[in-house]
Amino acid sequence: MSVPMVLPFKLVMLDTDFLLYALFAVLIVLITRVRRNASLRQTWRRVFERPGAMAAVVILAVYAAIALLDSVHFRTALYAPDGAVTGYSPQILSVLDILCAPLRLHTEHTYSAPFAEHALVRETVMRPGGRVQRIFPRLIWGGRGLAGPFARTRDILQRSGRGLVEALLVWLMLLCGVWLVREGGRDPRLAWRRLWRGDSKLPWRTFWLTTGLVLLIGTVVANLAVEYHVLGTDQVGIDVLYKSLKSIRTGVVIGTVATLVALPFAIVLGIAAGYFGGFVDDAIQYLYTTLSSIPGVLLIAAAVLSLDLYLGQHAREFQSVLERADLRLLFLCLILGITSWTTLCRLLRGETLKLREAEFVQAAVALGESRARILRRHILPNVMHIVLITLVLDFSGLVLSEAVLTYVGVGVDPSTYSWGNMINGARLELAREPVVWWNLGAAFIFMFMLVLAANLFADAVRDAFDPRFHRSS
Amino acid sequence: MIRYIIRRALYAIPILFGVNLLTFVLFFVVNSPNDMARFHLGFKRVTPQAIVQWKHDHGYDKPMLFNDRAKGVQKITQTVFFQRSMKLFVFDFGRSDEGRDIGYDIRQRMWPSLAIALPTFVIGILVNITTALFLVFFRSTYLDWLGRLALVAMMSVSSLFYIIGGQYLFGKTLRLVPISGYAPGLHAFKFVVLPVVIGVISGIGASGRLYRAFFLEEIEKDYVRTARAKGLSEMSVLFRHVLKNAMIPILTSVVVVVPSLFLGSLIMESFFGIPGLGAYTLDAINAQDFATVRAMVFLGSLFYIVGLALTDITYMLVDPRIRLK
């Protein structure tokens, strides 16, 4: 009798997961193409020559990695007593959930401050003998392994020290590994000195400093998070660090997928309007003028309200809360894409108008090339820099708008982890006594780092790719 | 000039028609008048008669876009779309789904909105120009570098943090101003100060950087070199020549929002409890009051189109080289 091979998990692919994978695949294809093309490589070099952009790319890569880890979803198997798989858990988890298992599982009853051992609010407890006392109860998980009341500072220092050593080890190993591969035959002391002085075409010193810093924060926090709630807990006792990490995926999805879904429309319609002119141009211009004259928030609000009604009427068609929330996230991306689509379309139309009269396009027409080939080979590659600039410039704005829309009540689902939801919940917490600041603070730091990195990167990309803005800003 | 304005006005009509049609379709695709009636009457124990009555009272008992049973022009006019949406063109906003007169509400509520939006706009422009000029004066020094970094950082902070942080610092900790609320007349001042200050600060990052780029573009031009060559000091070069010429892109980039100032800001007004049009819109969104949302969408689009036309006219006024066709 053969037992069928059963995996201990079952993969679940959400719609936004699929789009994120697609985006990642496109990114890899683009990178390989850029590496083969000499002039593109030169332009990208100009982007990376800026230390700010180099540091930003490292930060963005960390965020992207976390978002990808959080996009591999699955259900774990449920076992019968004899070891056979009977079914799959209704709970959908991601790889990030597994990696952050202590954070996810260490939930308290309610608020606790960062690194606290005791809850923030008093609770009434019954002492043996019927005595009633109001005390700050001990947390279930925070500082659980501590020996005595004064052991905390020492323990924190010890764990931080361990994190520091680990970060240093990994960092040095990486550094030596890369150095061996890249400059194997050369004088090691010279190479080291050049790196130290920042004496290289690309700012490698900045790269290694940023990587080191990220590693350091990562290892120290990882060491501390096993024992403490590094950023405290929220009203229902969920670790705020876990919430912040889970919010990264929402932010990244909104920042990228929104532009991505709108991209095909903007490219096709923009180029068509510019190239064909006449009636096509009039119709497309009418379309985007109408769309862009509606105030963005109101259009989004109207669309999301309609979706809410639809979801309310079809609630039974969704297997889990996560899938429903994901549909809402996807829809939000779609509608955000529709509102941001018009700017890109207008820019592309203008550029195509100019290109249509350019000599190389006229030459292609004279040589009898087909229209489709002209559009694909001559027009499209020459407007791609505008697409790229818009894509990176829009990213930070979209991440920021998520918070505002969620506050207005037309953002992501309340059950989705997002910085907007964290801020929304934290508004009243500042009025509490003692003040609960860590929810807001955590959302602020995580959002700020992502948006700042995106802005720095976008600046560098724009300056490198847009001839008009050359060296001016 | 007059002919140009008339042409722009005529051009706006099909766009506003499109806006109306789009908002109409968007709301009614999933939200049928029956659902609306049930929502407004409360979900429990609604008799079919009550629904019919509600639809009749609010004018939702006609066909949506096309009336088969009517004759001639009435095929178009005897519809929900024509009755409710097309009247907006003559500023007849009708009654909200709650039964209030929308036109009256708008006239009442636009003043608090303006009391916040106008000072924010004017002071914001002054502060942004000052910031940009300051950075340009110290260009390619460490001060410029630091200032640019500060602007990027300020740009990367969500406006919600400015509002929450400002309320906490000035309202709760320092107790300088009330956290939220509004009073008519001169008493409004103490309620208006904080939203205006926060509005200005949250705008410095993006606009300061933009204006700095405008100034730098001017500063590389030949006339600036000539001005320096004839011995003008850097100060007078900046103020007498560069500032004047950079005002063209600055003016044309801000004029577009001037008409929309009436509508206020959704976020600001709801955080500070200002009874303006922004908060009005937000309440309507949350109450699913379609009539009000539709009126506000119409006004928003109208003001945006007027703003675009104003931009072109300002262009012509400040730059004699540009002729409007």
XYZ file of N, CA, C and O in Angstrom, chain A residues 66-233:
672
model
N 11.388 42.029 2.378
C 10.380 41.709 3.402
C 9.005 41.567 2.753
O 8.240 40.646 3.060
N 8.711 42.470 1.798
C 7.410 42.403 1.127
C 7.263 41.089 0.368
O 6.195 40.473 0.373
N 8.340 40.636 -0.281
C 8.273 39.380 -1.035
C 8.094 38.185 -0.099
O 7.310 37.277 -0.370
N 8.861 38.194 1.018
C 8.710 37.109 1.994
C 7.281 37.049 2.518
O 6.748 35.983 2.805
N 6.664 38.213 2.619
C 5.314 38.268 3.150
C 4.270 37.971 2.071
O 3.076 38.006 2.325
N 4.753 37.702 0.857
C 3.820 37.441 -0.241
C 3.772 35.982 -0.639
O 3.106 35.627 -1.597
N 4.531 35.133 0.074
C 4.437 33.700 -0.185
C 3.491 33.130 0.863
O 3.868 32.948 2.011
N 2.261 32.898 0.466
C 1.240 32.475 1.430
C 0.967 30.980 1.335
O 1.077 30.397 0.261
N 0.614 30.393 2.451
C 0.264 28.971 2.437
C -0.582 28.635 3.657
O -0.703 29.442 4.582
N -1.164 27.446 3.593
C -1.882 26.919 4.753
C -1.129 25.710 5.229
O -0.759 24.857 4.417
N -0.943 25.611 6.539
C -0.244 24.441 7.065
C -1.221 23.264 7.160
O -2.417 23.447 7.300
N -0.643 22.059 7.092
C -1.479 20.860 7.117
C -1.965 20.569 8.531
O -1.319 20.916 9.512
N -3.122 19.966 8.594
C -3.632 19.500 9.885
C -3.456 17.983 9.917
O -3.747 17.290 8.942
N -2.977 17.472 11.026
C -2.684 16.045 11.086
C -3.691 15.312 11.969
O -4.117 15.829 13.000
N -4.015 14.104 11.526
C -4.779 13.201 12.389
C -3.794 12.568 13.377
O -2.585 12.628 13.168
N -4.297 11.968 14.455
C -3.390 11.365 15.453
C -2.418 10.346 14.837
O -1.296 10.215 15.318
N -2.805 9.678 13.757
C -1.891 8.684 13.192
C -0.887 9.291 12.220
O -0.157 8.582 11.532
N -0.867 10.606 12.100
C 0.143 11.243 11.263
C -0.314 11.544 9.860
O 0.423 12.155 9.088
N -1.519 11.142 9.488
C -1.997 11.415 8.136
C -2.526 12.847 8.057
O -3.029 13.383 9.039
N -2.367 13.424 6.862
C -2.853 14.788 6.668
C -4.363 14.740 6.435
O -4.841 14.084 5.516
N -5.101 15.407 7.308
C -6.553 15.358 7.171
C -7.121 16.558 6.442
O -8.232 16.525 5.949
N -6.352 17.638 6.410
C -6.862 18.835 5.769
C -5.879 19.958 5.975
O -4.745 19.720 6.442
N -6.294 21.162 5.640
C -5.385 22.292 5.801
C -6.018 23.348 6.678
O -7.233 23.570 6.652
N -5.157 23.973 7.462
C -5.628 24.977 8.406
C -6.332 26.110 7.671
O -5.909 26.522 6.595
N -7.405 26.639 8.242
C -8.072 27.765 7.577
C -7.244 29.044 7.629
O -7.520 29.991 6.901
N -6.217 29.064 8.492
C -5.428 30.269 8.640
C -4.359 30.345 7.546
O -3.601 29.387 7.362
N -4.311 31.456 6.836
C -3.302 31.636 5.787
C -2.097 32.353 6.389
O -2.240 33.406 6.992
N -0.930 31.741 6.238
C 0.292 32.332 6.777
C 1.237 32.666 5.638
O 1.103 32.177 4.528
N 2.208 33.524 5.924
C 3.235 33.812 4.935
C 4.585 33.402 5.505
O 4.704 33.107 6.694
N 5.611 33.375 4.640
C 6.951 33.006 5.107
C 7.409 33.955 6.192
O 8.037 33.563 7.172
N 7.045 35.238 6.045
C 7.431 36.214 7.066
C 6.819 35.853 8.418
O 7.462 35.993 9.462
N 5.578 35.372 8.389
C 4.928 34.961 9.641
C 5.728 33.877 10.332
O 5.839 33.849 11.561
N 6.264 32.933 9.529
C 7.057 31.840 10.103
C 8.357 32.382 10.670
O 8.766 32.039 11.783
N 9.016 33.273 9.894
C 10.291 33.830 10.359
C 10.097 34.658 11.624
O 10.964 34.700 12.486
N 8.964 35.330 11.719
C 8.705 36.186 12.879
C 7.770 35.494 13.862
O 7.003 36.169 14.558
N 7.812 34.168 13.902
C 6.870 33.439 14.752
C 6.823 33.950 16.186
O 5.730 34.120 16.735
N 7.979 34.236 16.833
C 7.881 34.742 18.211
C 7.086 36.033 18.287
O 6.266 36.206 19.198
N 7.314 36.928 17.310
C 6.588 38.202 17.335
C 5.095 37.980 17.173
O 4.273 38.611 17.828
N 4.762 37.056 16.273
C 3.361 36.838 15.951
C 2.620 36.189 17.123
O 1.483 36.522 17.420
N 3.318 35.241 17.786
C 2.630 34.452 18.812
C 2.661 35.098 20.187
O 1.832 34.793 21.029
N 3.653 35.998 20.418
C 3.760 36.587 21.753
C 2.763 37.727 21.907
O 3.131 38.900 21.877
N 1.494 37.410 22.067
C 0.530 38.489 22.244
C 0.177 38.620 23.712
O 0.059 37.640 24.440
N 0.026 39.889 24.131
C -0.347 40.188 25.511
C -1.850 40.447 25.571
O -2.556 40.247 24.588
N -2.298 40.937 26.742
C -3.721 41.244 26.865
C -4.065 42.603 26.303
O -5.084 42.791 25.673
N -3.187 43.589 26.553
C -3.481 44.942 26.080
C -2.172 45.720 25.968
O -1.106 45.133 25.828
N -2.254 47.062 26.054
C -1.079 47.910 25.868
C 0.079 47.539 26.779
O -0.119 47.239 27.958
N 1.298 47.591 26.213
C 2.484 47.613 27.053
C 3.525 48.439 26.336
O 3.590 48.468 25.108
N 4.348 49.144 27.117
C 5.343 50.047 26.545
C 6.489 49.228 25.953
O 6.649 48.053 26.275
N 7.316 49.831 25.092
C 8.488 49.128 24.577
C 9.379 48.630 25.726
O 9.593 49.356 26.693
N 9.839 47.418 25.632
C 10.740 46.777 26.605
C 10.109 46.606 27.984
O 10.801 46.381 28.960
N 8.791 46.752 28.058
C 8.181 46.696 29.385
C 8.107 45.256 29.887
O 8.088 44.309 29.098
N 8.106 45.117 31.218
C 7.845 43.801 31.815
C 6.424 43.743 32.355
O 5.893 42.676 32.600
N 5.859 44.962 32.581
C 4.521 45.031 33.153
C 3.578 45.747 32.190
O 4.030 46.547 31.378
N 2.291 45.466 32.312
C 1.307 46.106 31.443
C 1.220 47.585 31.766
O 1.686 48.050 32.812
N 0.610 48.334 30.855
C 0.553 49.779 31.008
C -0.558 50.204 31.964
O -0.455 51.210 32.645
N -1.615 49.427 31.984
C -2.764 49.818 32.815
C -2.952 48.826 33.965
O -2.637 47.648 33.850
N -3.466 49.361 35.046
C -3.697 48.518 36.218
C -4.838 47.540 35.960
O -5.749 47.829 35.186
N -4.740 46.413 36.625
C -5.843 45.463 36.548
C -6.210 45.044 37.967
O -5.367 45.051 38.865
N -7.449 44.702 38.140
C -7.885 44.257 39.459
C -7.646 42.760 39.582
O -8.061 41.992 38.709
N -6.940 42.351 40.633
C -6.727 40.917 40.832
C -7.195 40.512 42.221
O -7.171 41.299 43.156
N -7.621 39.281 42.294
C -8.040 38.729 43.587
C -6.847 38.026 44.204
O -6.287 37.103 43.617
N -6.440 38.462 45.368
C -5.373 37.784 46.100
C -5.996 36.647 46.892
O -7.176 36.703 47.245
N -5.212 35.646 47.207
C -5.755 34.592 48.068
C -6.198 35.204 49.405
O -5.524 36.067 49.962
N -7.329 34.810 49.846
C -7.861 35.371 51.089
C -8.889 36.439 50.806
O -9.311 37.159 51.692
N -9.234 36.610 49.483
C -10.324 37.521 49.155
C -9.922 38.980 49.082
O -10.753 39.850 48.905
N -8.578 39.270 49.229
C -8.156 40.665 49.151
C -8.121 41.100 47.678
O -7.628 40.379 46.823
N -8.683 42.287 47.385
C -8.694 42.798 46.008
C -7.589 43.838 45.865
O -7.453 44.721 46.713
N -6.785 43.703 44.824
C -5.675 44.618 44.651
C -5.660 45.148 43.234
O -6.003 44.430 42.287
N -5.257 46.437 43.062
C -5.094 46.988 41.711
C -3.595 47.061 41.424
O -2.878 47.814 42.061
N -3.132 46.251 40.499
C -1.689 46.223 40.225
C -1.454 46.295 38.724
O -2.363 46.099 37.920
N -0.189 46.631 38.352
C 0.218 46.492 36.957
C 0.619 45.035 36.758
O 1.658 44.614 37.263
N -0.195 44.254 36.030
C 0.132 42.824 35.953
C 1.399 42.577 35.124
O 1.733 43.355 34.234
N 2.060 41.495 35.471
C 3.248 41.067 34.733
C 2.808 40.663 33.323
O 1.744 40.060 33.139
N 3.618 40.985 32.303
C 3.278 40.578 30.939
C 3.482 39.081 30.774
O 4.256 38.461 31.504
N 2.784 38.489 29.806
C 2.934 37.054 29.574
C 4.301 36.751 28.979
O 4.998 35.834 29.376
N 4.678 37.563 27.986
C 5.901 37.260 27.244
C 7.016 38.266 27.485
O 8.179 37.890 27.522
N 6.687 39.554 27.604
C 7.709 40.589 27.689
C 8.593 40.403 28.909
O 8.117 40.432 30.029
N 9.886 40.216 28.685
C 10.842 40.040 29.782
C 10.575 38.790 30.584
O 10.770 38.750 31.798
N 10.141 37.722 29.924
C 9.722 36.516 30.635
C 10.870 35.795 31.306
O 10.739 35.267 32.411
N 12.032 35.791 30.615
C 13.150 35.007 31.139
C 13.978 35.754 32.175
O 15.015 35.256 32.611
N 13.576 36.956 32.557
C 14.405 37.745 33.462
C 14.402 37.135 34.870
O 13.369 36.700 35.360
N 15.596 37.182 35.493
C 15.743 36.533 36.802
C 15.134 37.385 37.908
O 14.371 36.907 38.721
N 15.457 38.662 37.921
C 14.966 39.488 39.020
C 14.523 40.835 38.527
O 14.521 41.094 37.329
N 14.114 41.716 39.437
C 13.589 43.017 39.028
C 14.643 43.939 38.414
O 14.300 44.860 37.697
N 15.921 43.728 38.701
C 16.925 44.668 38.193
C 17.767 44.073 37.069
O 18.809 44.575 36.720
N 17.298 42.946 36.525
C 18.106 42.238 35.531
C 17.907 42.790 34.130
O 18.621 42.424 33.209
N 16.927 43.697 33.949
C 16.542 44.046 32.585
C 17.645 44.781 31.830
O 17.996 44.393 30.718
N 18.183 45.855 32.417
C 19.191 46.649 31.716
C 20.346 45.770 31.271
O 20.830 45.853 30.146
N 20.784 44.902 32.195
C 21.914 44.039 31.881
C 21.573 43.094 30.735
O 22.362 42.901 29.819
N 20.372 42.564 30.803
C 19.939 41.619 29.778
C 19.859 42.300 28.413
O 20.305 41.755 27.403
N 19.323 43.520 28.411
C 19.211 44.246 27.139
C 20.593 44.499 26.570
O 20.845 44.284 25.375
N 21.523 44.929 27.433
C 22.884 45.193 26.964
C 23.523 43.923 26.416
O 24.171 43.937 25.369
N 23.341 42.810 27.133
C 23.921 41.534 26.688
C 23.405 41.136 25.314
O 24.170 40.781 24.418
N 22.080 41.223 25.158
C 21.481 40.838 23.874
C 21.930 41.776 22.760
O 22.232 41.322 21.657
N 21.983 43.090 23.051
C 22.445 44.027 22.042
C 23.879 43.703 21.650
O 24.242 43.731 20.473
N 24.701 43.397 22.671
C 26.100 43.055 22.400
C 26.197 41.841 21.488
O 26.965 41.829 20.524
N 25.369 40.834 21.767
C 25.389 39.641 20.929
C 24.995 39.995 19.490
O 25.620 39.548 18.533
N 23.983 40.856 19.381
C 23.549 41.301 18.059
C 24.663 42.023 17.325
O 24.901 41.795 16.138
N 25.359 42.881 18.060
C 26.464 43.641 17.472
C 27.537 42.711 16.921
O 28.009 42.866 15.788
N 27.913 41.719 17.719
C 28.956 40.770 17.291
C 28.488 40.002 16.054
O 29.235 39.863 15.070
N 27.244 39.548 16.076
C 26.722 38.802 14.924
C 26.741 39.667 13.666
O 27.171 39.226 12.593
N 26.273 40.925 13.813
C 26.242 41.823 12.663
C 27.645 42.010 12.107
O 27.870 41.935 10.895
N 28.610 42.241 13.021
C 29.997 42.460 12.582
C 30.522 41.255 11.820
O 31.145 41.382 10.768
N 30.259 40.058 12.359
C 30.750 38.823 11.727
C 30.186 38.679 10.316
O 30.933 38.487 9.350
N 28.860 38.815 10.210
C 28.218 38.649 8.902
C 28.733 39.697 7.925
O 29.057 39.416 6.772
N 28.854 40.917 8.430
C 29.274 42.028 7.589
C 30.694 41.790 7.059
O 30.962 41.946 5.871
N 31.595 41.386 7.972
C 32.976 41.144 7.551
C 33.046 39.995 6.560
O 33.798 40.050 5.578
N 32.249 38.934 6.807
C 32.251 37.799 5.884
C 31.791 38.232 4.499
O 32.407 37.886 3.485
N 30.733 39.015 4.463
C 30.230 39.523 3.178
C 31.301 40.351 2.476
O 31.595 40.166 1.292
N 31.884 41.261 3.247
C 32.892 42.169 2.695
C 34.044 41.382 2.095
O 34.466 41.619 0.951
N 34.565 40.421 2.889
C 35.704 39.626 2.413
C 35.312 38.798 1.197
O 36.074 38.697 0.224
N 34.107 38.227 1.238
C 33.653 37.398 0.121
C 33.603 38.185 -1.168
O 34.165 37.786 -2.199
N 32.966 39.343 -1.103
C 32.848 40.173 -2.301
C 34.219 40.624 -2.766
O 34.537 40.624 -3.961
N 35.063 40.971 -1.802
C 36.393 41.455 -2.159
C 37.176 40.346 -2.881
O 37.846 40.580 -3.883
N 37.079 39.121 -2.353
C 37.798 37.992 -2.967
C 37.351 37.796 -4.411
O 38.160 37.572 -5.306
N 36.044 37.884 -4.629
C 35.525 37.639 -5.980
C 35.930 38.750 -6.930
O 36.357 38.527 -8.058
N 35.828 39.987 -6.436
C 36.011 41.122 -7.349
C 37.466 41.456 -7.611
O 37.871 41.741 -8.730
N 38.271 41.519 -6.542
C 39.650 42.001 -6.712
C 40.639 40.969 -6.234
O 41.644 41.298 -5.611
N 40.363 39.708 -6.526
C 41.153 38.615 -5.996
C 42.654 38.788 -6.094
O 43.377 38.615 -5.114
N 43.176 39.163 -7.256
C 44.621 39.158 -7.452
C 45.339 40.364 -6.911
O 46.567 40.358 -6.779
N 44.581 41.412 -6.570
C 45.276 42.671 -6.290
C 45.694 42.811 -4.835
O 45.341 42.002 -3.983
N 46.436 43.874 -4.578
C 46.972 44.122 -3.240
C 45.831 44.382 -2.258
O 45.092 45.358 -2.418
N 45.650 43.542 -1.253
C 44.503 43.707 -0.351
C 44.555 45.025 0.415
O 43.520 45.654 0.642
N 45.791 45.458 0.813
C 45.865 46.666 1.618
C 45.421 47.889 0.813
O 44.730 48.771 1.303
N 45.801 47.905 -0.472
C 45.436 49.014 -1.344
C 43.910 49.060 -1.520
O 43.297 50.123 -1.413
N 43.343 47.875 -1.763
C 41.898 47.798 -1.986
C 41.156 48.296 -0.756
O 40.207 49.078 -0.842
N 41.637 47.879 0.418
C 41.005 48.282 1.664
C 41.079 49.792 1.834
O 40.113 50.448 2.226
N 42.277 50.350 1.535
C 42.466 51.781 1.711
C 41.556 52.564 0.759
O 41.003 53.590 1.109
N 41.422 52.041 -0.465
C 40.576 52.736 -1.433
C 39.124 52.732 -0.967
O 38.426 53.741 -1.069
N 38.696 51.621 -0.438
C 37.333 51.539 0.056
C 37.126 52.517 1.209
O 36.141 53.238 1.289
N 38.105 52.565 2.118
C 38.016 53.394 3.308
C 37.917 54.867 2.941
O 37.180 55.633 3.539
N 38.688 55.255 1.897
C 38.690 56.669 1.513
C 37.532 57.007 0.570
O 37.365 58.154 0.192
N 36.786 56.030 0.171
C 35.713 56.291 -0.790
C 36.270 56.559 -2.174
O 35.696 57.309 -2.968
N 37.440 55.969 -2.476
C 38.123 56.229 -3.738
C 37.677 55.197 -4.781
O 38.408 54.287 -5.131
N 36.427 55.318 -5.257
C 35.971 54.419 -6.313
C 34.917 55.161 -7.126
O 34.338 56.139 -6.653
N 34.676 54.682 -8.342
C 33.725 55.406 -9.205
C 32.332 55.380 -8.603
O 31.649 56.390 -8.545
N 31.913 54.204 -8.165
C 30.616 54.107 -7.490
C 30.850 54.182 -5.985
O 31.870 53.706 -5.495
N 29.899 54.774 -5.253
C 30.131 54.987 -3.813
C 29.998 53.699 -3.004
O 29.039 53.512 -2.254
N 31.007 52.810 -3.132
C 30.932 51.535 -2.413
C 30.999 51.714 -0.914
O 30.435 50.929 -0.152
N 31.718 52.785 -0.487
C 31.810 52.994 0.957
C 30.418 53.194 1.547
O 30.052 52.591 2.547
N 29.614 54.032 0.872
C 28.237 54.253 1.340
C 27.455 52.948 1.350
O 26.718 52.665 2.287
N 27.663 52.153 0.280
C 26.956 50.879 0.191
C 27.250 50.004 1.398
O 26.336 49.506 2.063
N 28.540 49.861 1.719
C 28.892 48.970 2.831
C 28.474 49.544 4.169
O 28.069 48.798 5.069
N 28.552 50.859 4.310
C 28.109 51.467 5.574
C 26.616 51.223 5.791
O 26.191 50.825 6.882
N 25.829 51.458 4.722
C 24.383 51.264 4.863
C 24.069 49.807 5.153
O 23.256 49.501 6.032
N 24.712 48.902 4.398
C 24.471 47.477 4.634
C 24.796 47.107 6.074
O 24.036 46.390 6.735
N 25.939 47.623 6.560
C 26.334 47.336 7.932
C 25.298 47.817 8.921
O 24.921 47.106 9.860
N 24.817 49.029 8.688
C 23.837 49.616 9.595
C 22.545 48.792 9.611
O 21.988 48.510 10.681
N 22.102 48.406 8.410
C 20.878 47.614 8.318
C 21.065 46.277 9.042
O 20.205 45.846 9.816
N 22.222 45.638 8.794
C 22.520 44.359 9.462
C 22.501 44.530 10.965
O 21.927 43.709 11.698
N 23.149 45.632 11.431
C 23.256 45.868 12.868
C 21.862 45.993 13.490
O 21.540 45.308 14.470
N 21.045 46.857 12.872
C 19.690 47.042 13.417
C 18.934 45.707 13.393
O 18.292 45.321 14.368
N 19.074 44.994 12.255
C 18.372 43.721 12.126
C 18.749 42.727 13.201
O 17.883 42.173 13.884
N 20.061 42.515 13.418
C 20.473 41.486 14.374
C 20.157 41.896 15.813
O 19.709 41.074 16.609
N 20.402 43.177 16.129
C 20.132 43.623 17.505
C 18.634 43.480 17.810
O 18.252 42.921 18.854
N 17.807 43.948 16.879
C 16.364 43.861 17.111
C 15.929 42.394 17.191
O 15.129 42.020 18.047
N 16.498 41.564 16.316
C 16.120 40.150 16.335
C 16.462 39.516 17.676
O 15.685 38.733 18.228
N 17.635 39.874 18.227
C 18.026 39.325 19.515
C 17.109 39.785 20.635
O 16.791 39.027 21.547
N 16.711 41.070 20.550
C 15.883 41.613 21.626
C 14.427 41.171 21.511
O 13.750 40.966 22.506
N 13.973 40.997 20.245
C 12.551 40.749 20.036
C 12.110 39.393 20.562
O 10.934 39.179 20.812
N 13.078 38.459 20.739
C 12.722 37.148 21.263
C 12.208 37.274 22.696
O 11.310 36.549 23.125
N 12.768 38.259 23.423
C 12.479 38.362 24.846
C 11.526 39.523 25.177
O 10.730 39.417 26.100
N 11.607 40.611 24.377
C 10.829 41.806 24.715
C 9.909 42.181 23.561
O 10.057 41.706 22.443
N 8.989 43.112 23.852
C 8.251 43.779 22.787
C 8.998 45.074 22.488
O 8.826 46.067 23.191
N 9.856 45.011 21.454
C 10.781 46.124 21.219
C 10.033 47.424 20.980
O 10.463 48.496 21.391
N 8.894 47.344 20.291
C 8.102 48.559 20.036
C 6.777 48.508 20.805
O 5.807 49.148 20.423
N 6.723 47.741 21.880
C 5.501 47.697 22.681
C 4.410 46.849 22.045
O 4.624 46.183 21.033
N 3.246 46.888 22.654
C 2.093 46.175 22.108
C 0.926 47.139 21.978
O 0.901 48.189 22.605
